PDB file of C-alpha atoms in Angstrom:
ATOM      1  CA  UNK A   1     244.255-116.446 -83.186  1.00 96.00           C
ATOM      2  CA  UNK A   2     241.519-117.902 -81.005  1.00 98.00           C
ATOM      3  CA  UNK A   3     239.668-120.949 -81.873  1.00 98.00           C
ATOM      4  CA  UNK A   4     236.057-121.473 -80.043  1.00 98.00           C
ATOM      5  CA  UNK A   5     234.502-125.117 -79.883  1.00 98.00           C
ATOM      6  CA  UNK A   6     232.884-127.398 -77.354  1.00 98.00           C
ATOM      7  CA  UNK A   7     233.113-131.063 -77.874  1.00 97.00           C
ATOM      8  CA  UNK A   8     229.676-131.536 -77.063  1.00 98.00           C
ATOM      9  CA  UNK A   9     228.935-130.701 -80.227  1.00 98.00           C
ATOM     10  CA  UNK A  10     230.183-134.188 -81.511  1.00 98.00           C
ATOM     11  CA  UNK A  11     227.570-135.647 -79.728  1.00 98.00           C
ATOM     12  CA  UNK A  12     224.860-136.129 -81.964  1.00 98.00           C
ATOM     13  CA  UNK A  13     224.450-137.686 -85.170  1.00 97.00           C
ATOM     14  CA  UNK A  14     222.363-139.502 -87.583  1.00 96.00           C
ATOM     15  CA  UNK A  15     223.695-142.638 -89.535  1.00 96.00           C
ATOM     16  CA  UNK A  16     224.779-141.654 -93.450  1.00 96.00           C
ATOM     17  CA  UNK A  17     224.136-137.607 -92.605  1.00 98.00           C
ATOM     18  CA  UNK A  18     227.414-135.485 -94.365  1.00 98.00           C
ATOM     19  CA  UNK A  19     226.761-133.096 -91.157  1.00 98.00           C
ATOM     20  CA  UNK A  20     228.646-135.699 -88.772  1.00 98.00           C
ATOM     21  CA  UNK A  21     230.725-135.114 -85.885  1.00 98.00           C
ATOM     22  CA  UNK A  22     233.933-135.597 -87.405  1.00 98.00           C
ATOM     23  CA  UNK A  23     233.588-132.538 -89.433  1.00 98.00           C
ATOM     24  CA  UNK A  24     234.919-131.149 -85.788  1.00 98.00           C
ATOM     25  CA  UNK A  25     236.636-134.079 -84.474  1.00 98.00           C
ATOM     26  CA  UNK A  26     239.122-134.430 -86.804  1.00 98.00           C
ATOM     27  CA  UNK A  27     239.782-130.538 -87.215  1.00 98.00           C
ATOM     28  CA  UNK A  28     240.565-130.575 -83.423  1.00 98.00           C
ATOM     29  CA  UNK A  29     242.941-133.169 -83.828  1.00 98.00           C
ATOM     30  CA  UNK A  30     244.605-131.489 -86.770  1.00 98.00           C
ATOM     31  CA  UNK A  31     244.934-128.307 -84.998  1.00 98.00           C
ATOM     32  CA  UNK A  32     246.035-129.513 -81.565  1.00 97.00           C
ATOM     33  CA  UNK A  33     249.202-131.342 -83.668  1.00 97.00           C
ATOM     34  CA  UNK A  34     250.161-128.666 -85.346  1.00 97.00           C
ATOM     35  CA  UNK A  35     252.929-126.149 -84.293  1.00 95.00           C
ATOM     36  CA  UNK A  36     253.119-123.749 -87.072  1.00 95.00           C
ATOM     37  CA  UNK A  37     250.720-121.083 -85.524  1.00 97.00           C
ATOM     38  CA  UNK A  38     250.235-119.967 -81.663  1.00 96.00           C
ATOM     39  CA  UNK A  39     246.400-120.367 -81.536  1.00 97.00           C
ATOM     40  CA  UNK A  40     244.519-119.422 -77.891  1.00 97.00           C
ATOM     41  CA  UNK A  41     241.139-121.636 -77.029  1.00 98.00           C
ATOM     42  CA  UNK A  42     238.032-120.940 -75.783  1.00 98.00           C
ATOM     43  CA  UNK A  43     234.324-122.405 -75.182  1.00 98.00           C
ATOM     44  CA  UNK A  44     230.993-120.741 -76.015  1.00 98.00           C
ATOM     45  CA  UNK A  45     227.938-120.368 -73.508  1.00 96.00           C
ATOM     46  CA  UNK A  46     224.767-121.319 -74.881  1.00 97.00           C
ATOM     47  CA  UNK A  47     223.249-117.760 -76.631  1.00 98.00           C
ATOM     48  CA  UNK A  48     220.498-116.546 -74.349  1.00 98.00           C
ATOM     49  CA  UNK A  49     217.146-115.484 -76.197  1.00 98.00           C
ATOM     50  CA  UNK A  50     217.689-111.695 -76.475  1.00 98.00           C
ATOM     51  CA  UNK A  51     220.340-111.917 -79.237  1.00 98.00           C
ATOM     52  CA  UNK A  52     218.558-114.875 -81.084  1.00 98.00           C
ATOM     53  CA  UNK A  53     215.129-113.316 -80.997  1.00 98.00           C
ATOM     54  CA  UNK A  54     216.466-110.182 -83.270  1.00 98.00           C
ATOM     55  CA  UNK A  55     216.622-112.839 -86.173  1.00 98.00           C
ATOM     56  CA  UNK A  56     214.470-115.702 -85.314  1.00 98.00           C
ATOM     57  CA  UNK A  57     210.753-115.480 -84.624  1.00 98.00           C
ATOM     58  CA  UNK A  58     209.705-116.923 -81.065  1.00 98.00           C
ATOM     59  CA  UNK A  59     207.851-119.790 -82.956  1.00 98.00           C
ATOM     60  CA  UNK A  60     211.480-121.083 -84.286  1.00 98.00           C
ATOM     61  CA  UNK A  61     212.957-120.898 -81.283  1.00 97.00           C
ATOM     62  CA  UNK A  62     210.291-122.966 -79.600  1.00 97.00           C
ATOM     63  CA  UNK A  63     209.984-125.617 -82.106  1.00 97.00           C
ATOM     64  CA  UNK A  64     213.806-126.324 -81.539  1.00 98.00           C
ATOM     65  CA  UNK A  65     212.631-127.995 -78.600  1.00 96.00           C
ATOM     66  CA  UNK A  66     209.968-129.998 -80.165  1.00 96.00           C
ATOM     67  CA  UNK A  67     210.870-134.237 -81.186  1.00 96.00           C
ATOM     68  CA  UNK A  68     209.763-133.761 -84.881  1.00 96.00           C
ATOM     69  CA  UNK A  69     211.898-133.588 -87.929  1.00 97.00           C
ATOM     70  CA  UNK A  70     212.315-129.863 -89.909  1.00 97.00           C
ATOM     71  CA  UNK A  71     213.042-131.673 -93.596  1.00 96.00           C
ATOM     72  CA  UNK A  72     214.663-134.508 -94.787  1.00 93.00           C
ATOM     73  CA  UNK A  73     217.839-132.908 -94.503  1.00 96.00           C
ATOM     74  CA  UNK A  74     217.209-131.374 -90.953  1.00 98.00           C
ATOM     75  CA  UNK A  75     216.363-133.971 -88.342  1.00 98.00           C
ATOM     76  CA  UNK A  76     215.556-133.327 -84.833  1.00 98.00           C
ATOM     77  CA  UNK A  77     218.406-134.511 -82.282  1.00 98.00           C
ATOM     78  CA  UNK A  78     217.754-134.822 -78.550  1.00 96.00           C
ATOM     79  CA  UNK A  79     219.153-131.574 -76.927  1.00 97.00           C
ATOM     80  CA  UNK A  80     219.518-129.929 -80.643  1.00 98.00           C
ATOM     81  CA  UNK A  81     218.523-126.587 -79.177  1.00 98.00           C
ATOM     82  CA  UNK A  82     221.136-126.270 -76.849  1.00 98.00           C
ATOM     83  CA  UNK A  83     223.843-127.337 -79.353  1.00 98.00           C
ATOM     84  CA  UNK A  84     222.431-124.826 -81.869  1.00 98.00           C
ATOM     85  CA  UNK A  85     222.319-122.050 -78.956  1.00 98.00           C
ATOM     86  CA  UNK A  86     226.341-123.425 -78.542  1.00 98.00           C
ATOM     87  CA  UNK A  87     226.944-122.412 -81.972  1.00 98.00           C
ATOM     88  CA  UNK A  88     225.198-119.004 -82.135  1.00 98.00           C
ATOM     89  CA  UNK A  89     227.250-118.596 -78.635  1.00 98.00           C
ATOM     90  CA  UNK A  90     230.872-119.504 -80.610  1.00 98.00           C
ATOM     91  CA  UNK A  91     229.693-116.714 -83.448  1.00 98.00           C
ATOM     92  CA  UNK A  92     229.074-114.168 -80.883  1.00 98.00           C
ATOM     93  CA  UNK A  93     232.663-114.968 -78.876  1.00 98.00           C
ATOM     94  CA  UNK A  94     234.094-115.206 -82.200  1.00 98.00           C
ATOM     95  CA  UNK A  95     232.599-111.255 -82.477  1.00 98.00           C
ATOM     96  CA  UNK A  96     233.791-110.090 -79.154  1.00 98.00           C
ATOM     97  CA  UNK A  97     237.526-111.377 -79.659  1.00 98.00           C
ATOM     98  CA  UNK A  98     237.581-109.480 -83.353  1.00 98.00           C
ATOM     99  CA  UNK A  99     236.617-106.674 -81.584  1.00 97.00           C
ATOM    100  CA  UNK A 100     239.145-107.011 -79.176  1.00 97.00           C
ATOM    101  CA  UNK A 101     241.659-107.274 -81.946  1.00 96.00           C
ATOM    102  CA  UNK A 102     242.250-111.458 -82.268  1.00 96.00           C
ATOM    103  CA  UNK A 103     240.762-113.064 -85.334  1.00 96.00           C
ATOM    104  CA  UNK A 104     238.712-115.602 -84.377  1.00 98.00           C
ATOM    105  CA  UNK A 105     237.335-119.132 -85.839  1.00 98.00           C
ATOM    106  CA  UNK A 106     234.110-120.817 -84.301  1.00 98.00           C
ATOM    107  CA  UNK A 107     234.365-124.421 -84.954  1.00 98.00           C
ATOM    108  CA  UNK A 108     231.145-125.514 -83.959  1.00 98.00           C
ATOM    109  CA  UNK A 109     228.098-127.245 -85.470  1.00 98.00           C
ATOM    110  CA  UNK A 110     225.552-127.298 -86.629  1.00 98.00           C
ATOM    111  CA  UNK A 111     225.848-124.540 -89.019  1.00 98.00           C
ATOM    112  CA  UNK A 112     223.213-121.908 -89.833  1.00 98.00           C
ATOM    113  CA  UNK A 113     223.275-119.670 -92.809  1.00 98.00           C
ATOM    114  CA  UNK A 114     220.345-121.419 -94.143  1.00 98.00           C
ATOM    115  CA  UNK A 115     217.903-120.733 -91.411  1.00 98.00           C
ATOM    116  CA  UNK A 116     215.439-117.947 -92.241  1.00 98.00           C
ATOM    117  CA  UNK A 117     213.779-116.156 -89.424  1.00 98.00           C
ATOM    118  CA  UNK A 118     210.964-118.849 -89.398  1.00 98.00           C
ATOM    119  CA  UNK A 119     212.320-122.066 -90.581  1.00 98.00           C
ATOM    120  CA  UNK A 120     215.360-124.602 -89.901  1.00 98.00           C
ATOM    121  CA  UNK A 121     216.736-126.314 -92.744  1.00 98.00           C
ATOM    122  CA  UNK A 122     219.800-127.279 -94.865  1.00 98.00           C
ATOM    123  CA  UNK A 123     221.217-128.661 -91.676  1.00 98.00           C
ATOM    124  CA  UNK A 124     220.643-125.684 -89.993  1.00 98.00           C
ATOM    125  CA  UNK A 125     218.725-124.535 -87.092  1.00 98.00           C
ATOM    126  CA  UNK A 126     219.611-120.747 -85.909  1.00 98.00           C
ATOM    127  CA  UNK A 127     221.655-118.585 -88.085  1.00 99.00           C
ATOM    128  CA  UNK A 128     224.696-117.750 -86.100  1.00 98.00           C
ATOM    129  CA  UNK A 129     226.274-115.494 -88.562  1.00 98.00           C
ATOM    130  CA  UNK A 130     222.890-113.184 -88.855  1.00 98.00           C
ATOM    131  CA  UNK A 131     222.710-113.422 -85.419  1.00 98.00           C
ATOM    132  CA  UNK A 132     226.344-111.918 -84.873  1.00 98.00           C
ATOM    133  CA  UNK A 133     225.909-109.334 -87.451  1.00 98.00           C
ATOM    134  CA  UNK A 134     222.690-107.881 -85.346  1.00 98.00           C
ATOM    135  CA  UNK A 135     224.373-108.261 -82.243  1.00 98.00           C
ATOM    136  CA  UNK A 136     227.091-106.178 -83.742  1.00 98.00           C
ATOM    137  CA  UNK A 137     225.042-103.276 -85.129  1.00 95.00           C
ATOM    138  CA  UNK A 138     222.807-103.851 -81.518  1.00 97.00           C
ATOM    139  CA  UNK A 139     226.182-102.443 -79.339  1.00 97.00           C
ATOM    140  CA  UNK A 140     227.663-100.042 -81.574  1.00 96.00           C
ATOM    141  CA  UNK A 141     229.102-100.968 -85.383  1.00 97.00           C
ATOM    142  CA  UNK A 142     228.207 -98.751 -87.663  1.00 98.00           C
ATOM    143  CA  UNK A 143     228.555-100.927 -90.767  1.00 98.00           C
ATOM    144  CA  UNK A 144     228.800-104.727 -91.006  1.00 98.00           C
ATOM    145  CA  UNK A 145     229.532-107.196 -93.957  1.00 98.00           C
ATOM    146  CA  UNK A 146     229.047-110.359 -94.435  1.00 98.00           C
ATOM    147  CA  UNK A 147     231.221-112.524 -96.942  1.00 99.00           C
ATOM    148  CA  UNK A 148     229.947-116.385 -97.640  1.00 99.00           C
ATOM    149  CA  UNK A 149     232.090-118.268 -99.521  1.00 98.00           C
ATOM    150  CA  UNK A 150     230.051-121.509 -98.527  1.00 98.00           C
ATOM    151  CA  UNK A 151     229.219-123.503-101.979  1.00 98.00           C
ATOM    152  CA  UNK A 152     225.414-123.110-101.284  1.00 98.00           C
ATOM    153  CA  UNK A 153     223.985-119.932-100.896  1.00 98.00           C
ATOM    154  CA  UNK A 154     223.115-118.264 -97.618  1.00 98.00           C
ATOM    155  CA  UNK A 155     219.398-118.112 -98.519  1.00 98.00           C
ATOM    156  CA  UNK A 156     218.669-117.578 -94.656  1.00 98.00           C
ATOM    157  CA  UNK A 157     221.228-114.847 -94.111  1.00 98.00           C
ATOM    158  CA  UNK A 158     220.078-113.031 -96.841  1.00 98.00           C
ATOM    159  CA  UNK A 159     216.488-113.526 -95.792  1.00 98.00           C
ATOM    160  CA  UNK A 160     217.339-111.886 -92.021  1.00 98.00           C
ATOM    161  CA  UNK A 161     219.296-109.126 -93.326  1.00 98.00           C
ATOM    162  CA  UNK A 162     217.897-107.910 -96.720  1.00 98.00           C
ATOM    163  CA  UNK A 163     217.437-104.239 -96.550  1.00 98.00           C
ATOM    164  CA  UNK A 164     218.981-104.066 -93.230  1.00 97.00           C
ATOM    165  CA  UNK A 165     220.708-100.544 -92.956  1.00 97.00           C
ATOM    166  CA  UNK A 166     224.508-100.467 -92.232  1.00 97.00           C
ATOM    167  CA  UNK A 167     224.328-104.158 -93.326  1.00 98.00           C
ATOM    168  CA  UNK A 168     225.782-105.975 -96.643  1.00 98.00           C
ATOM    169  CA  UNK A 169     225.643-109.554 -97.481  1.00 98.00           C
ATOM    170  CA  UNK A 170     228.149-110.791-100.262  1.00 98.00           C
ATOM    171  CA  UNK A 171     227.502-114.491-101.042  1.00 98.00           C
ATOM    172  CA  UNK A 172     229.239-116.439-103.847  1.00 98.00           C
ATOM    173  CA  UNK A 173     228.192-119.769-104.638  1.00 98.00           C
ATOM    174  CA  UNK A 174     227.100-122.814-107.159  1.00 98.00           C
ATOM    175  CA  UNK A 175     223.824-122.022-109.022  1.00 98.00           C
ATOM    176  CA  UNK A 176     222.206-124.157-110.152  1.00 98.00           C
ATOM    177  CA  UNK A 177     222.581-125.776-106.149  1.00 98.00           C
ATOM    178  CA  UNK A 178     220.455-126.110-103.204  1.00 98.00           C
ATOM    179  CA  UNK A 179     218.773-124.437-101.732  1.00 98.00           C
ATOM    180  CA  UNK A 180     217.839-122.779-105.483  1.00 98.00           C
ATOM    181  CA  UNK A 181     218.441-119.051-104.669  1.00 98.00           C
ATOM    182  CA  UNK A 182     220.872-116.684-105.334  1.00 98.00           C
ATOM    183  CA  UNK A 183     220.945-116.218-108.819  1.00 98.00           C
ATOM    184  CA  UNK A 184     220.636-112.545-108.603  1.00 98.00           C
ATOM    185  CA  UNK A 185     220.983-109.769-106.022  1.00 98.00           C
ATOM    186  CA  UNK A 186     218.275-108.733-103.431  1.00 98.00           C
ATOM    187  CA  UNK A 187     217.288-105.914-101.926  1.00 97.00           C
ATOM    188  CA  UNK A 188     219.575-102.632-101.259  1.00 97.00           C
ATOM    189  CA  UNK A 189     221.899-105.118 -99.564  1.00 98.00           C
ATOM    190  CA  UNK A 190     222.646-108.754-100.736  1.00 98.00           C
ATOM    191  CA  UNK A 191     224.972-109.003-103.406  1.00 98.00           C
ATOM    192  CA  UNK A 192     224.870-112.704-105.187  1.00 98.00           C
ATOM    193  CA  UNK A 193     227.803-113.720-107.092  1.00 98.00           C
ATOM    194  CA  UNK A 194     226.809-117.062-108.889  1.00 98.00           C
ATOM    195  CA  UNK A 195     229.310-119.708-110.177  1.00 98.00           C
ATOM    196  CA  UNK A 196     228.271-122.122-112.537  1.00 98.00           C
ATOM    197  CA  UNK A 197     228.853-125.860-111.684  1.00 98.00           C
ATOM    198  CA  UNK A 198     232.707-126.893-112.611  1.00 98.00           C
ATOM    199  CA  UNK A 199     233.510-123.441-113.329  1.00 98.00           C
ATOM    200  CA  UNK A 200     237.550-123.336-113.926  1.00 98.00           C
ATOM    201  CA  UNK A 201     239.449-122.177-110.239  1.00 98.00           C
ATOM    202  CA  UNK A 202     241.107-119.154-111.661  1.00 98.00           C
ATOM    203  CA  UNK A 203     237.564-118.137-112.566  1.00 98.00           C
ATOM    204  CA  UNK A 204     236.079-119.275-109.352  1.00 98.00           C
ATOM    205  CA  UNK A 205     239.005-117.341-107.224  1.00 98.00           C
ATOM    206  CA  UNK A 206     238.269-114.175-109.998  1.00 98.00           C
ATOM    207  CA  UNK A 207     234.642-114.069-108.619  1.00 98.00           C
ATOM    208  CA  UNK A 208     235.628-114.395-105.213  1.00 98.00           C
ATOM    209  CA  UNK A 209     238.204-111.239-105.759  1.00 98.00           C
ATOM    210  CA  UNK A 210     234.661-109.602-107.346  1.00 98.00           C
ATOM    211  CA  UNK A 211     232.774-110.081-104.225  1.00 98.00           C
ATOM    212  CA  UNK A 212     235.846-109.028-101.923  1.00 98.00           C
ATOM    213  CA  UNK A 213     236.289-105.899-104.234  1.00 98.00           C
ATOM    214  CA  UNK A 214     232.484-105.156-103.417  1.00 98.00           C
ATOM    215  CA  UNK A 215     232.876-105.954 -99.520  1.00 98.00           C
ATOM    216  CA  UNK A 216     235.812-103.095 -99.270  1.00 98.00           C
ATOM    217  CA  UNK A 217     233.821-100.579-101.226  1.00 98.00           C
ATOM    218  CA  UNK A 218     231.050-100.813 -98.023  1.00 98.00           C
ATOM    219  CA  UNK A 219     233.571-100.164 -95.990  1.00 98.00           C
ATOM    220  CA  UNK A 220     232.492-101.947 -92.930  1.00 98.00           C
ATOM    221  CA  UNK A 221     233.713-101.576 -89.376  1.00 97.00           C
ATOM    222  CA  UNK A 222     233.772-105.491 -89.233  1.00 98.00           C
ATOM    223  CA  UNK A 223     233.348-108.719 -91.083  1.00 98.00           C
ATOM    224  CA  UNK A 224     231.673-111.939 -90.464  1.00 98.00           C
ATOM    225  CA  UNK A 225     232.413-114.760 -92.271  1.00 99.00           C
ATOM    226  CA  UNK A 226     230.418-117.507 -93.172  1.00 99.00           C
ATOM    227  CA  UNK A 227     233.314-119.953 -93.684  1.00 98.00           C
ATOM    228  CA  UNK A 228     232.014-123.059 -95.706  1.00 98.00           C
ATOM    229  CA  UNK A 229     234.936-125.400 -97.342  1.00 98.00           C
ATOM    230  CA  UNK A 230     232.265-127.013 -99.514  1.00 98.00           C
ATOM    231  CA  UNK A 231     233.678-125.681-103.199  1.00 98.00           C
ATOM    232  CA  UNK A 232     236.373-127.794-102.462  1.00 98.00           C
ATOM    233  CA  UNK A 233     237.054-129.498-106.091  1.00 98.00           C
ATOM    234  CA  UNK A 234     236.968-133.232-103.878  1.00 98.00           C
ATOM    235  CA  UNK A 235     233.393-132.035-101.701  1.00 98.00           C
ATOM    236  CA  UNK A 236     230.560-134.785-102.078  1.00 98.00           C
ATOM    237  CA  UNK A 237     227.559-132.531-102.319  1.00 97.00           C
ATOM    238  CA  UNK A 238     228.842-130.067-104.918  1.00 97.00           C
ATOM    239  CA  UNK A 239     230.737-129.095-108.012  1.00 98.00           C
ATOM    240  CA  UNK A 240     233.160-126.750-106.967  1.00 98.00           C
ATOM    241  CA  UNK A 241     236.866-126.765-107.955  1.00 98.00           C
ATOM    242  CA  UNK A 242     238.767-124.388-105.138  1.00 98.00           C
ATOM    243  CA  UNK A 243     242.026-126.113-103.430  1.00 98.00           C
ATOM    244  CA  UNK A 244     243.552-125.603-100.074  1.00 98.00           C
ATOM    245  CA  UNK A 245     245.585-123.049-101.302  1.00 98.00           C
ATOM    246  CA  UNK A 246     242.651-121.108-102.409  1.00 98.00           C
ATOM    247  CA  UNK A 247     241.269-121.170 -98.901  1.00 98.00           C
ATOM    248  CA  UNK A 248     244.893-120.022 -97.700  1.00 98.00           C
ATOM    249  CA  UNK A 249     244.489-117.088-100.226  1.00 98.00           C
ATOM    250  CA  UNK A 250     241.072-116.048 -98.831  1.00 98.00           C
ATOM    251  CA  UNK A 251     242.240-116.125 -95.287  1.00 98.00           C
ATOM    252  CA  UNK A 252     245.271-114.243 -96.205  1.00 98.00           C
ATOM    253  CA  UNK A 253     242.793-111.652 -98.043  1.00 98.00           C
ATOM    254  CA  UNK A 254     240.791-111.247 -95.053  1.00 98.00           C
ATOM    255  CA  UNK A 255     243.995-110.545 -92.990  1.00 98.00           C
ATOM    256  CA  UNK A 256     245.364-107.962 -95.473  1.00 97.00           C
ATOM    257  CA  UNK A 257     241.904-105.629 -95.154  1.00 97.00           C
ATOM    258  CA  UNK A 258     243.262-104.485 -92.222  1.00 96.00           C
ATOM    259  CA  UNK A 259     239.613-104.946 -90.597  1.00 98.00           C
ATOM    260  CA  UNK A 260     238.474-106.655 -87.768  1.00 98.00           C
ATOM    261  CA  UNK A 261     236.848-109.971 -88.793  1.00 98.00           C
ATOM    262  CA  UNK A 262     235.812-113.391 -87.708  1.00 98.00           C
ATOM    263  CA  UNK A 263     234.803-116.546 -89.025  1.00 98.00           C
ATOM    264  CA  UNK A 264     232.489-119.422 -88.371  1.00 98.00           C
ATOM    265  CA  UNK A 265     232.224-122.913 -89.977  1.00 98.00           C
ATOM    266  CA  UNK A 266     229.163-123.295 -92.357  1.00 98.00           C
ATOM    267  CA  UNK A 267     229.453-126.208 -94.586  1.00 98.00           C
ATOM    268  CA  UNK A 268     232.518-128.532 -95.798  1.00 98.00           C
ATOM    269  CA  UNK A 269     231.621-132.391 -96.133  1.00 98.00           C
ATOM    270  CA  UNK A 270     235.261-133.882 -97.591  1.00 98.00           C
ATOM    271  CA  UNK A 271     237.362-136.135 -95.670  1.00 98.00           C
ATOM    272  CA  UNK A 272     240.291-133.524 -96.295  1.00 98.00           C
ATOM    273  CA  UNK A 273     238.005-130.591 -94.075  1.00 98.00           C
ATOM    274  CA  UNK A 274     240.412-130.903 -91.324  1.00 98.00           C
ATOM    275  CA  UNK A 275     243.241-129.268 -94.220  1.00 98.00           C
ATOM    276  CA  UNK A 276     241.378-127.019 -95.631  1.00 98.00           C
ATOM    277  CA  UNK A 277     240.396-125.247 -92.326  1.00 98.00           C
ATOM    278  CA  UNK A 278     244.104-125.272 -91.394  1.00 98.00           C
ATOM    279  CA  UNK A 279     245.177-123.868 -94.691  1.00 98.00           C
ATOM    280  CA  UNK A 280     242.562-120.923 -94.268  1.00 98.00           C
ATOM    281  CA  UNK A 281     243.645-120.170 -90.974  1.00 98.00           C
ATOM    282  CA  UNK A 282     247.409-120.262 -91.533  1.00 98.00           C
ATOM    283  CA  UNK A 283     246.251-117.399 -94.219  1.00 98.00           C
ATOM    284  CA  UNK A 284     244.778-115.479 -91.566  1.00 98.00           C
ATOM    285  CA  UNK A 285     247.767-116.210 -89.439  1.00 97.00           C
ATOM    286  CA  UNK A 286     250.183-114.836 -91.985  1.00 92.00           C
ATOM    287  CA  UNK A 287     253.067-116.594 -90.664  1.00 73.00           C
TER     288      UNK A 287
END
């Protein structure tokens, strides 16, 4: 399995902000100290304009260089445009790896699934998973499915991919919760599975399974996974009920589909994030 990361993504922060550098540095320390999985490592390059502009407007791309906060959750940071481009680059490298037969996890920040065509929001500046999905289409994939298990609805991914031929979006998320979207299906290809706050764990897993069944019926060539770990029972930003073994089960479930897939880090803000990612990767590894 390939881990794609660049430690420069730990170089920006704002005091008190939950999307913090230790999400990456702590997970890297956990993965480097383990001996249960054989991991290969790669660094992403900064994504060029062409793939980004399939998903985003030129105005949004230009705005990343302007020293103004996008909203209260999404501040301007020095060199945030470069950080966001490398995060997109991680998703594109993960796509390449999956196509070559090696599952990959892009361990990068910032996350991306809230960024819409014209707006950075919700800790997200560029929508890496949507960009990688459109890149897959542009380079030969006929059917691409996005499976988003972050506790927050991937409103940006939905908005970008809505009614795109050959793409399907499956989001399992808490509702009501930020950003307030995702209560029902949208367009002809965006399927939402809202989960009430505090839903019992096995019922939550049943809903995740229902979405997986929908994904299988779509019969994708490749699967792009928005891997958010904030539906964890002790995450501070929501009211999920999942445990580490549920993330192992998710990784195992993707492996058993027998379809090429790659994953990118979205949310997950508890101190246990390294163990949750480790459990997910062990499920993918299957050893």
